[in-house]
XYZ file of C-alpha atoms in Angstrom:
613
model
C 0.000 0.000 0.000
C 2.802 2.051 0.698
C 4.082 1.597 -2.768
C 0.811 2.748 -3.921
C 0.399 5.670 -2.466
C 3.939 6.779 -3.563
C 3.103 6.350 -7.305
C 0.184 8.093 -6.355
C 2.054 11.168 -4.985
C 4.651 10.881 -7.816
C 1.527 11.444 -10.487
C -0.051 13.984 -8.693
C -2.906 12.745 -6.648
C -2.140 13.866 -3.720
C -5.919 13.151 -1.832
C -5.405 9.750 -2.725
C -1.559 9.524 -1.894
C -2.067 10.728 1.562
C -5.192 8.125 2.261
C -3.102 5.217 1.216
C -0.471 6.334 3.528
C -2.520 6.599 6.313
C -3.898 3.042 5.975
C -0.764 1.910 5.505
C 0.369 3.122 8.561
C -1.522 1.013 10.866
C 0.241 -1.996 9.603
C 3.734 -0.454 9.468
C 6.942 -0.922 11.890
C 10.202 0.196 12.137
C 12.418 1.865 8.661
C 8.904 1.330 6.554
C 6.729 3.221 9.318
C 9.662 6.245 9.023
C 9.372 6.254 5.271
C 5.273 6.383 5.378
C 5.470 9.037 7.801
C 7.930 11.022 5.550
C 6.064 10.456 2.844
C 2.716 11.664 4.371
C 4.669 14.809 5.603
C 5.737 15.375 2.629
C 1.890 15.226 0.717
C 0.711 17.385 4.087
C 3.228 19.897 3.569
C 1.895 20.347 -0.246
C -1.446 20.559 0.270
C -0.869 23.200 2.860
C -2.481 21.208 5.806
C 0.692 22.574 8.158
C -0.914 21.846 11.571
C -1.145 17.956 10.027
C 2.334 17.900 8.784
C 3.635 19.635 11.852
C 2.173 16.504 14.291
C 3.158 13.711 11.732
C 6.601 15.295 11.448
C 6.796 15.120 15.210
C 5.812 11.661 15.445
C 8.791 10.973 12.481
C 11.565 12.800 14.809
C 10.268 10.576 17.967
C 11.122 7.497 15.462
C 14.292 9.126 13.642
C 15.642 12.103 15.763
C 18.736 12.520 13.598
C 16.597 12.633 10.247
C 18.000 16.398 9.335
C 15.185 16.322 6.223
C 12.282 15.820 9.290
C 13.444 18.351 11.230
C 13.782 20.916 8.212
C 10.350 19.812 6.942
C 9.241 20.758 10.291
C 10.992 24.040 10.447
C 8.835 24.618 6.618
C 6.257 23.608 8.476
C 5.946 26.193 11.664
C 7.444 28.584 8.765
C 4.051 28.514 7.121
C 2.182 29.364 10.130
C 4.435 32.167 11.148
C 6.205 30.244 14.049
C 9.665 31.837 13.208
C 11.283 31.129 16.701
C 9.949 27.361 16.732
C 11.007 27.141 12.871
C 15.050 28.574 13.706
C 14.735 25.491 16.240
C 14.123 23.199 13.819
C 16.352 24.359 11.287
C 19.633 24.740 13.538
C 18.826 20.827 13.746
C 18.803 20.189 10.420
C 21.853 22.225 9.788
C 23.831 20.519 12.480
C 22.399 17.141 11.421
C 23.020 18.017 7.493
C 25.706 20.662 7.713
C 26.418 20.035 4.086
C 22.474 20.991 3.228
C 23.084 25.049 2.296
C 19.592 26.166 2.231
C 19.237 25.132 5.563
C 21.352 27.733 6.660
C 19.543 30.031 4.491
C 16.519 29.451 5.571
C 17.448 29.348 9.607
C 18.954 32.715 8.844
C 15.810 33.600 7.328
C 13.314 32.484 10.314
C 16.268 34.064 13.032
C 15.757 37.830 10.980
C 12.032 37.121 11.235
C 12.130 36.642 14.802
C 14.301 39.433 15.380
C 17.223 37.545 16.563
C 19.827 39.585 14.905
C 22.944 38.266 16.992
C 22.374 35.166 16.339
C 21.640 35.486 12.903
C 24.888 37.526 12.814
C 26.671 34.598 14.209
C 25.587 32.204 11.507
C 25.957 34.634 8.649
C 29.897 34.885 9.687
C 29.990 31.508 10.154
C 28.268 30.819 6.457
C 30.365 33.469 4.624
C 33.559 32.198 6.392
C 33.176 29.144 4.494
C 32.012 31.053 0.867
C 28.403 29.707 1.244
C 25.974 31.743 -1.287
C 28.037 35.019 -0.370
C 25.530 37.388 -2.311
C 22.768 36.021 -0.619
C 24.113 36.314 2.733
C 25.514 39.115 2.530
C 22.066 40.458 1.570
C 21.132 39.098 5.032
C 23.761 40.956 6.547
C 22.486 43.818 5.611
C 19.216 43.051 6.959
C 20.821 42.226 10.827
C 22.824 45.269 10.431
C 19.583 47.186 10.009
C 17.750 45.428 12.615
C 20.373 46.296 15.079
C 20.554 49.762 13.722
C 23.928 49.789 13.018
C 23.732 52.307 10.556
C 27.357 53.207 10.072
C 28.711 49.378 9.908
C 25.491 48.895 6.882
C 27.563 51.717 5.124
C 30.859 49.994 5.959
C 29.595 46.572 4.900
C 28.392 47.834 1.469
C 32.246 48.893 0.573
C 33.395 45.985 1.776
C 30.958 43.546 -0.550
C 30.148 45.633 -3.117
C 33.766 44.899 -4.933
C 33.650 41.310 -5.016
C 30.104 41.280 -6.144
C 28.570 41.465 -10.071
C 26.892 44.730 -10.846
C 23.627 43.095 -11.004
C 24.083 41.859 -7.214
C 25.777 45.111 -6.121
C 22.486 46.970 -7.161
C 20.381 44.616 -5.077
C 22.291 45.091 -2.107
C 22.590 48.681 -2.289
C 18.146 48.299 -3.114
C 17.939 46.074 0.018
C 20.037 48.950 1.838
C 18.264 51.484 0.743
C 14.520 49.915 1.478
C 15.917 48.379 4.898
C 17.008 52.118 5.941
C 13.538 53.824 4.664
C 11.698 51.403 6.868
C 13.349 52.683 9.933
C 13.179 56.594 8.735
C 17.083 56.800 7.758
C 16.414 58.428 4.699
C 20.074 60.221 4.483
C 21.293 56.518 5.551
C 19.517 55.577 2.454
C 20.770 58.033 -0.304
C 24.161 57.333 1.014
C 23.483 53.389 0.765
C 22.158 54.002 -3.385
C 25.358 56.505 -3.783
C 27.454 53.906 -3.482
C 26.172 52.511 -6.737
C 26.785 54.729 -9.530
C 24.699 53.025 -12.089
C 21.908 52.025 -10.380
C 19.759 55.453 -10.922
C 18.940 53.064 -14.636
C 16.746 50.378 -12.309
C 13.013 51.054 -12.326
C 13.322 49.796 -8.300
C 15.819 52.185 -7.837
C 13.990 55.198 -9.330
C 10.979 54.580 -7.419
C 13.151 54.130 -4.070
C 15.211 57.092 -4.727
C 12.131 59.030 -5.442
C 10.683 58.314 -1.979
C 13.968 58.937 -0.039
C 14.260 62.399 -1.927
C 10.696 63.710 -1.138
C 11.173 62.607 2.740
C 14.444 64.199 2.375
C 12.648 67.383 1.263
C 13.907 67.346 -2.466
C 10.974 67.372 -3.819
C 12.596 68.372 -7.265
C 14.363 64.951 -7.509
C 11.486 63.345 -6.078
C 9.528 63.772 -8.634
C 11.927 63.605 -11.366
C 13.044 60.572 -10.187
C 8.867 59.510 -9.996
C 7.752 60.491 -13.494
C 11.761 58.874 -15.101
C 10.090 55.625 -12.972
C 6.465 55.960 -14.728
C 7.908 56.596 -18.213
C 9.463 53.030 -17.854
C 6.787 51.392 -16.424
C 3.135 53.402 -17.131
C 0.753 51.312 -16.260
C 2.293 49.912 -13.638
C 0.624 50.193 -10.045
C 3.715 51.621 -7.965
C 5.208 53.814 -10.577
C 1.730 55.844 -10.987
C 1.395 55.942 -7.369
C 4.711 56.943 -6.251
C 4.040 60.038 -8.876
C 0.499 60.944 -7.183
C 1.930 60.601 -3.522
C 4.857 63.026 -4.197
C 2.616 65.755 -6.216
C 0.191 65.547 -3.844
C 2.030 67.333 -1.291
C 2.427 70.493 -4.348
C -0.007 73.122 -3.910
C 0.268 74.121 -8.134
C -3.077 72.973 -9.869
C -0.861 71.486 -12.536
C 0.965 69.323 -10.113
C -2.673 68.310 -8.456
C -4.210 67.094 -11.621
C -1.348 65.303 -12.659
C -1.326 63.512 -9.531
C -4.997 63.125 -9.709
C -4.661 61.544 -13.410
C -2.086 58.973 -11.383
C -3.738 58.087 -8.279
C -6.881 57.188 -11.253
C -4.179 54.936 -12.997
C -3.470 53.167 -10.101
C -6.743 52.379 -8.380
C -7.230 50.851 -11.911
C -4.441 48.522 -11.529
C -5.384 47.965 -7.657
C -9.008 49.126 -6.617
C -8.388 47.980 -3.388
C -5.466 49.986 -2.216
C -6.158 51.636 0.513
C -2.834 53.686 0.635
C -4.519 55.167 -3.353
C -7.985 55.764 -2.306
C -6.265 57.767 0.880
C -3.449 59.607 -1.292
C -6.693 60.710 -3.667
C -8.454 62.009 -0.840
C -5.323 64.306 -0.539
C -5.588 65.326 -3.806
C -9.266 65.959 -3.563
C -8.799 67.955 -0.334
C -6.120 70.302 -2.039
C -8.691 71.043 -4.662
C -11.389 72.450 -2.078
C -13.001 68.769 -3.600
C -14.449 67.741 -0.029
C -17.401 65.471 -1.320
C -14.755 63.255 -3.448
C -12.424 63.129 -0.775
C -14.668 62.046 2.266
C -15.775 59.243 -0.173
C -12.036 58.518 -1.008
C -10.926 58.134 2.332
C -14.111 56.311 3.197
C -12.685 53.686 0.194
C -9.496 53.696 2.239
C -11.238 52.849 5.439
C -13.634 50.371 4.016
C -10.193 48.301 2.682
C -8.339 49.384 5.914
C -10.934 50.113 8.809
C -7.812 50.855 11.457
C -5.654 53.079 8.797
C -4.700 55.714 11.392
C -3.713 58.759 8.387
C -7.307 57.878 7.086
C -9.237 58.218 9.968
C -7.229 61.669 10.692
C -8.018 62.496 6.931
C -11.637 61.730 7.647
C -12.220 63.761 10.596
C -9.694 66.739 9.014
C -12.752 66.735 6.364
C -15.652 66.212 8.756
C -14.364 69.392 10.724
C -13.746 70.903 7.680
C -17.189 71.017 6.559
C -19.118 71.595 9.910
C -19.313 68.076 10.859
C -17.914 68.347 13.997
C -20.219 65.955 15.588
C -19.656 62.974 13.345
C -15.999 63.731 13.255
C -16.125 63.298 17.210
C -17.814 60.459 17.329
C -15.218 58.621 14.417
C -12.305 59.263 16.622
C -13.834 58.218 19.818
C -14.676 55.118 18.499
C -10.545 55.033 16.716
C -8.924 55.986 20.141
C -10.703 52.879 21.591
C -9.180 50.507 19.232
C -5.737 52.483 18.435
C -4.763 53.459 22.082
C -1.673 54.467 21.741
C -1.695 57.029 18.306
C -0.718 60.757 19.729
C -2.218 61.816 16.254
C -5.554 60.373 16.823
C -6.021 61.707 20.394
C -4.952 64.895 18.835
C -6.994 65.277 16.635
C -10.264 64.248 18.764
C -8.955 67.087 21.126
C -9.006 69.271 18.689
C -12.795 68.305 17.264
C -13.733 68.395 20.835
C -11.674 72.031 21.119
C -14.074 73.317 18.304
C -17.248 71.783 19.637
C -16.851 73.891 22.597
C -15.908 70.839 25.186
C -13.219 72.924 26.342
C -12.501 70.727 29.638
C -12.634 67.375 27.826
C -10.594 68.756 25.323
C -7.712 69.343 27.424
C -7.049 66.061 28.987
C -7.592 64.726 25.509
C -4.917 67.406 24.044
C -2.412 66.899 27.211
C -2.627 63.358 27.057
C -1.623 63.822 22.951
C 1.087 65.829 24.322
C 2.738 63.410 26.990
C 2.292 60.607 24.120
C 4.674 63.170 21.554
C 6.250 65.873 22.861
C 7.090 67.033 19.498
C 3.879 67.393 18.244
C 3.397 71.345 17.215
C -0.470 70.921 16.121
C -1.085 69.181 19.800
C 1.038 71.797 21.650
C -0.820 74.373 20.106
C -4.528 73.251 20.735
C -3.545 72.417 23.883
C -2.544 76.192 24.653
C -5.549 77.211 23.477
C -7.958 74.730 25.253
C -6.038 76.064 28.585
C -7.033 79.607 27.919
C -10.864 78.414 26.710
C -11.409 76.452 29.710
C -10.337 79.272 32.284
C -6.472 78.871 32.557
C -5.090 81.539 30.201
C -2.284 82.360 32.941
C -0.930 78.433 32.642
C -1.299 78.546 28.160
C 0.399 82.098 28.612
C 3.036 80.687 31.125
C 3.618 77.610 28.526
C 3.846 79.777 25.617
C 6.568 82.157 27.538
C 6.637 84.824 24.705
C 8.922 87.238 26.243
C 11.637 84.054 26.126
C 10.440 81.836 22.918
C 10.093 85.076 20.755
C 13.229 86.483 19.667
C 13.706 89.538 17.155
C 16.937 90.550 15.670
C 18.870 92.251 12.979
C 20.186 90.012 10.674
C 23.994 90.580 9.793
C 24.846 91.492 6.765
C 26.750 89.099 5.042
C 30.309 90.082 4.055
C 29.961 90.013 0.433
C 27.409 93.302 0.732
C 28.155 96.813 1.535
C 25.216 97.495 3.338
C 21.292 96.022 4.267
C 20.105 97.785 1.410
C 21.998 96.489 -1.201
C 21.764 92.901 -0.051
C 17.797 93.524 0.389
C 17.321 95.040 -3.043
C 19.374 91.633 -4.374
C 17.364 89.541 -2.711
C 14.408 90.908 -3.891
C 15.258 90.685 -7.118
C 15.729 86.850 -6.921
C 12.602 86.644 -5.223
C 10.702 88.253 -8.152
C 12.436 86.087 -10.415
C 12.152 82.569 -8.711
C 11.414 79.708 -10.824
C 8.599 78.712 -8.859
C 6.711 81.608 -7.599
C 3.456 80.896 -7.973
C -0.092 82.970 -7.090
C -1.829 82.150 -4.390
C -0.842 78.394 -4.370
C -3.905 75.843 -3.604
C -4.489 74.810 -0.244
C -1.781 77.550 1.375
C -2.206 80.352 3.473
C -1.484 82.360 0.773
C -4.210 85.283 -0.044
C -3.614 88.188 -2.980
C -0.080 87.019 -2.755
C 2.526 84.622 -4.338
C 4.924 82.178 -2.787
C 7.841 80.089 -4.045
C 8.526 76.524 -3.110
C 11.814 75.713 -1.722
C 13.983 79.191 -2.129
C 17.525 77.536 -2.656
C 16.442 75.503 -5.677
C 17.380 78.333 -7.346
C 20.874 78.984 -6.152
C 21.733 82.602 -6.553
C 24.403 84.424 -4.789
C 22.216 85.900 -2.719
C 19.877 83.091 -1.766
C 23.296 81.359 -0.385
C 24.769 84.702 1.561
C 21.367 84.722 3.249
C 21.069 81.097 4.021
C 24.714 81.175 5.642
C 23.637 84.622 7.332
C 20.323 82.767 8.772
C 21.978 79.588 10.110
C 25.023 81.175 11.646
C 22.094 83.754 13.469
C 19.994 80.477 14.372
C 22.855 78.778 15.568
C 23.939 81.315 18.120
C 19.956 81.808 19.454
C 19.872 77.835 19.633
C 23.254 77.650 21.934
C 22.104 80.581 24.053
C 19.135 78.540 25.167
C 19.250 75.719 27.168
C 17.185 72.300 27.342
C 14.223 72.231 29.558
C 11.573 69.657 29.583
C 9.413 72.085 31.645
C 9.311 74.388 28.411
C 6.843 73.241 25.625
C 9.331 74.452 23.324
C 12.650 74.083 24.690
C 11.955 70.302 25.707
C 12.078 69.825 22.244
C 15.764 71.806 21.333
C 17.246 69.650 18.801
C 20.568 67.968 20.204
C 22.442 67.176 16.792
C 22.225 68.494 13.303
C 18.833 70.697 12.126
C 17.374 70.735 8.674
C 16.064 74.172 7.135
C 13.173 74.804 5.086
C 12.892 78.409 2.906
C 10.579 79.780 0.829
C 9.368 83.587 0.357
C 6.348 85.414 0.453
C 5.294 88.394 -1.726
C 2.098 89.912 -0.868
C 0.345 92.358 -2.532
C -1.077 95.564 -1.288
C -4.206 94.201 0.760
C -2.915 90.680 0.772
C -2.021 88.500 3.631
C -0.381 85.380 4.818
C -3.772 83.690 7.010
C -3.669 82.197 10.082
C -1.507 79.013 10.435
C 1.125 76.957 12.300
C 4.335 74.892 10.750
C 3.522 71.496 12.275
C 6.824 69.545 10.877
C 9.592 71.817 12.570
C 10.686 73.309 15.988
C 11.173 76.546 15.037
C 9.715 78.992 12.733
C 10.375 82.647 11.544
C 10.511 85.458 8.508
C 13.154 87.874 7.333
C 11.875 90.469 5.945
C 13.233 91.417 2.656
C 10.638 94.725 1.725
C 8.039 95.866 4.096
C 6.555 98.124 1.646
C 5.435 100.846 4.202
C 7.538 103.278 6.185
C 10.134 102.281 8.300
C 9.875 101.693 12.294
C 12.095 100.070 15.013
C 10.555 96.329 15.261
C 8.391 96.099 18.777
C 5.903 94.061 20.252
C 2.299 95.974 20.668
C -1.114 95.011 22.299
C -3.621 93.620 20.202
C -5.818 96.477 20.493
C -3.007 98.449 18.492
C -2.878 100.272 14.601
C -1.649 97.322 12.845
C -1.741 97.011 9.549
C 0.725 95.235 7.829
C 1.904 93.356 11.393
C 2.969 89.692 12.185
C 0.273 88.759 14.978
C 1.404 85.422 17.352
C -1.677 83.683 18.966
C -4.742 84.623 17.517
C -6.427 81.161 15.994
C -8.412 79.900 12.789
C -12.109 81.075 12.631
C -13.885 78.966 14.520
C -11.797 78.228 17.581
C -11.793 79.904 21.049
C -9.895 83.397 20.348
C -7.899 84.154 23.939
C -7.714 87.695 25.050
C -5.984 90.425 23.805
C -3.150 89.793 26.248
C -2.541 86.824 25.184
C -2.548 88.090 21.340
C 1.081 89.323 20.495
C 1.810 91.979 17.493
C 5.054 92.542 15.872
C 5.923 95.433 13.257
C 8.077 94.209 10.453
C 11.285 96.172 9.722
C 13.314 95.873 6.755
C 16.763 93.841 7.536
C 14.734 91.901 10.912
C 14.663 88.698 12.066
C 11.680 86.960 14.056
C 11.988 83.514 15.535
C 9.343 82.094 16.908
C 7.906 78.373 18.062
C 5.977 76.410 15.301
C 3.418 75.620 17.312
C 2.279 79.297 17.608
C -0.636 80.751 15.416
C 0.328 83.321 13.396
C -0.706 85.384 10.443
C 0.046 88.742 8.429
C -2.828 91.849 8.839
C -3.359 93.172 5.526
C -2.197 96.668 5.141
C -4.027 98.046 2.223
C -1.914 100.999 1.864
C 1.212 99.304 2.053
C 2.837 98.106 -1.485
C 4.529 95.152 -2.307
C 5.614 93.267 0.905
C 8.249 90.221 0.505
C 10.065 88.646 3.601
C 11.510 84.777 3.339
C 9.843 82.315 6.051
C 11.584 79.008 7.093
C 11.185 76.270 9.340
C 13.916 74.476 11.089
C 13.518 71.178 12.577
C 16.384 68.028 14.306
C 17.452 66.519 11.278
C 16.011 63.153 10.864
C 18.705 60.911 11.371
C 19.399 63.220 14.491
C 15.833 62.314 16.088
């Protein structure tokens, strides 16, 4: 019967193969009981039945416990049902029992990384590649453990080493799996430097699309999307090249940019309808284009495929508040808090519902207790200020805020290659005129009768660099004249290694005005200001209640949330050749000053560098 059943497995009946064995069992002893048992593993393994295979193969070890094929079948066997510490248990076995059998070393190595066991997966790896087993592969692996144990230097290190002794076509791969391994843990400088290291990898299709995402979260958005649409010209119908293109323009605030990423984001749903990262990245789109109707039913598609996607459910309620919905919006992230316990964005964001549907006491313990979860968090910070001074304790949200301190205004020097303020001024402004992407009243910015440019230094005038050295050298001396303090909402957050800047200008018309806003993705904001287009004035601080026209005015909130006092509302008069810093997490807008001509200052955000986080 036993004979049967294996001409039976051997021609592809497997239902058949496996009852013969199991009859045949009954009757069997000894070396013919072993091979039955094998055999049936072996059919059980096929068709998938893993729980089966995994008790028969036990039964074979009890009967053969140096059998290295059992104990690797029953390694494939907990491998299938996502038992990766029991599976490296049964594959050491095998590989001690068969040390001759390679892939059992690859796959033990395998099931050890998947399991998180990167020492010991280390161990084996050194021990593999000191006797030249499948060296590309492994070292592939190594990669991987050096990335689990965030070794991020010795990844870099172990990529010169390999990389000479390897083909082209493997050197690419490893510098891919690098690259990918690095994104996944928000290294994205780690990762450019890991794809550098290839020089003619920038022809791969992977590559492009990889490179595209580590240059957007690097804020190049230039290459991003270069590197996007060279990705999409090889490959246009393909899923991840048009949705790579829609997820990097759909951060742009340029119509152009927004319909091209709209015509994506289509391509792609066509290729996969059920993606809910597509149907969320078009409810982006929509929500740039003042579309709210399309987008609530986007990121409703995105939630349908993906009830817990936390961005979704933020996108959803962002819209619900949006559109007066405050209610239903409340009630969403309720329900997401309960199931999602620990997301600072989704307790944020319920604060901040709650904030504008005048539950100024709940509001607070929700926004504090989004605050204790991230520190960092400028939108939280900021609600949570204001929910203070709603719910009757304006002296604590004035006391965090600590204006007088966190507010600094300055001249800025004059860099050495200009005779005086003026001159370097009137060069600047010329650039700014000029910029290559100044645009009118970009969608979806603050932005009103007035034009702003995307990143400044992309175009790289001699000016644009004096005033970028002038900046940082001015930031660098207000950052080491304060100190770290974890009492201070924003000093508790004082980046300890190297920052990243962010610049773009402003040009506002007469009447125009930058609206109320905050700069969620930095520490610290601020403007120069190039042309104030009115007459001149020392820079000072005035009450609320003052003449201000044409003023930068800290605290004062969107339409539609609590507005504190006028105390607590801060005015500052922009003067030609001045610096403000502020926080990012305070509200802030421009008055329009409708006798006042032209007005063009430079605004940046700064913010720890992301490897330095």
């Amino acid at each position: 019967m036993l004979d049967q059943a294996a001409r039976l497995f051997q021609s592809g009946q497997l239902d058949e193969a496996r009852l013969h064995c199991i009859k045949a069992l009954d009757a069997l002893q000894g070396a013919a009981r072993i091979q039955a048992l094998n055999l049936l593993s072996v059919i059980e393994l096929q068709q998938g039945q893993y729980d089966q295979a995994e008790s028969t193969l036990k039964a074979l070890i009890d009967l053969a416990p140096a059998d290295a094929a059992a104990h690797y079948h029953l390694g494939l066997a907990r491998q299938s049902q996502q038992q990766w510490s029991s599976a490296a248990l049964s594959y050491q076995l095998a590989w001690q029992l068969g040390p001759e059998q390679h892939h059992y070393q690859i796959n033990l190595i395998e099931s050890l990384l998947q399991s998180q066991q990167w020492a010991k997966a280390g161990q084996v790896i050194e021990t593999c590649l000191a006797l030249r087993h499948h060296a590309d592969g492994l070292m592939n692996m190594k990669i991987r453990v050096l990335c689990g144990q965030q070794d991020w230097q010795a990844v870099m290190n172990c990529l010169d080493s390999a990389i000479p002794s390897l083909s082209q076509s493997n050197d690419n791969q490893l510098c891919l799996l690098a690259a990918r391994d690095c994104i996944a843990a928000d290294r994205y400088a780690d990762a450019a430097r890991a794809l550098e290291r290839c020089p003619d990898i920038e022809l791969s299709f992977e590559a492009l699309v990889c490179r595209s995402v580590i240059m957007d979260r690097l804020d190049e958005p230039v290459q991003a999307i270069d590197d996007a649409r060279a990705a999409l010209a090889m490959k246009p119908d393909d899923y991840h090249a048009n949705y790579n293109v829609a997820a990097v323009l759909s951060k742009r605030f340029d119509s152009e940019s927004l319909i091209e990423a709209d015509q994506c984001i289509g391509r792609a749903l066509k290729v996969q309808p059920d993606s809910a990262e597509a149907w969320y990245t078009a409810s982006l789109v929509y929500g740039k284009r003042m579309d709210f109707d399309a987008g609530l039913n986007a990121v409703n598609k995105a939630l349908q495929y993906q009830p817990l996607y936390e961005d979704a459910l933020i996108q959803s309620a962002d819209i619900l508040d949006r559109t007066d919905r405050v209610d239903e919006s409340v009630k969403i992230l309720k329900s997401a808090v309960k199931q999602l316990v620990d997301s600072a964005m989704l307790w944020r964001q319920l604060g901040i519902a709650l904030l504008k549907q005048g539950e100024f006491d709940e509001a607070c313990h929700t926004l504090k207790k989004a605050c204790s979860m991230d520190q960092s968090d400028q939108r939280s910070i900021a609600h949570y200020i204001l929910a203070l001074a709603a719910n009757g304790q304006a002296d604590l949200a004035s006391r965090l805020t600590n204006f007088s301190d966190n507010v600094s205004v300055m001249l800025l020097p004059v860099p050495p290659t200009y005779v005086s303020q003026q001159q370097f001024n009137t060069r600047l402004e010329a650039d700014i005129r000029s910029h290559s992407s100044l645009r009118f009243e970009p969608i979806g910015l603050a932005a009103r009768n007035g034009y702003l440019t995307e990143e400044l230094r992309s175009d790289r005038t001699d000016a644009i660099q004096a005033f970028e050295q002038s900046l940082m050298s001015a930031i660098r001396q207000y950052i080491n004249a304060r100190e770290h303090d974890s009492r201070d909402l924003f000093l508790a957050n004082k980046p300890k290694g190297d920052v990243t800047i962010n610049l773009w200008a402003t040009l506002v018309n007469g009447g125009g005005q930058i609206e109320t806003h905050i700069h969620e993705d930095s520490w610290m904001s601020g403007a120069y200001y190039v042309r104030t287009g009115h007459a001149e004035g020392q820079s000072e601080e005035l009450g609320a209640s003052a003449n201000s026209e044409g003023y930068l005015e800290l605290g004062r909130p969107h339409t539609g949330m609590p507005t504190p006092e006028d105390q607590h509302i801060h005015l500052i008069r922009p003067v030609e050749g001045t610096l403000v810093l502020f926080p990012s997490f305070m509200f802030h807008r421009t008055i329009p000053d409708c006798n006042a001509t032209d007005r063009i200052s430079i605004a940046f955000d700064l913010r720890a560098s992301r490897e330095a986080d």
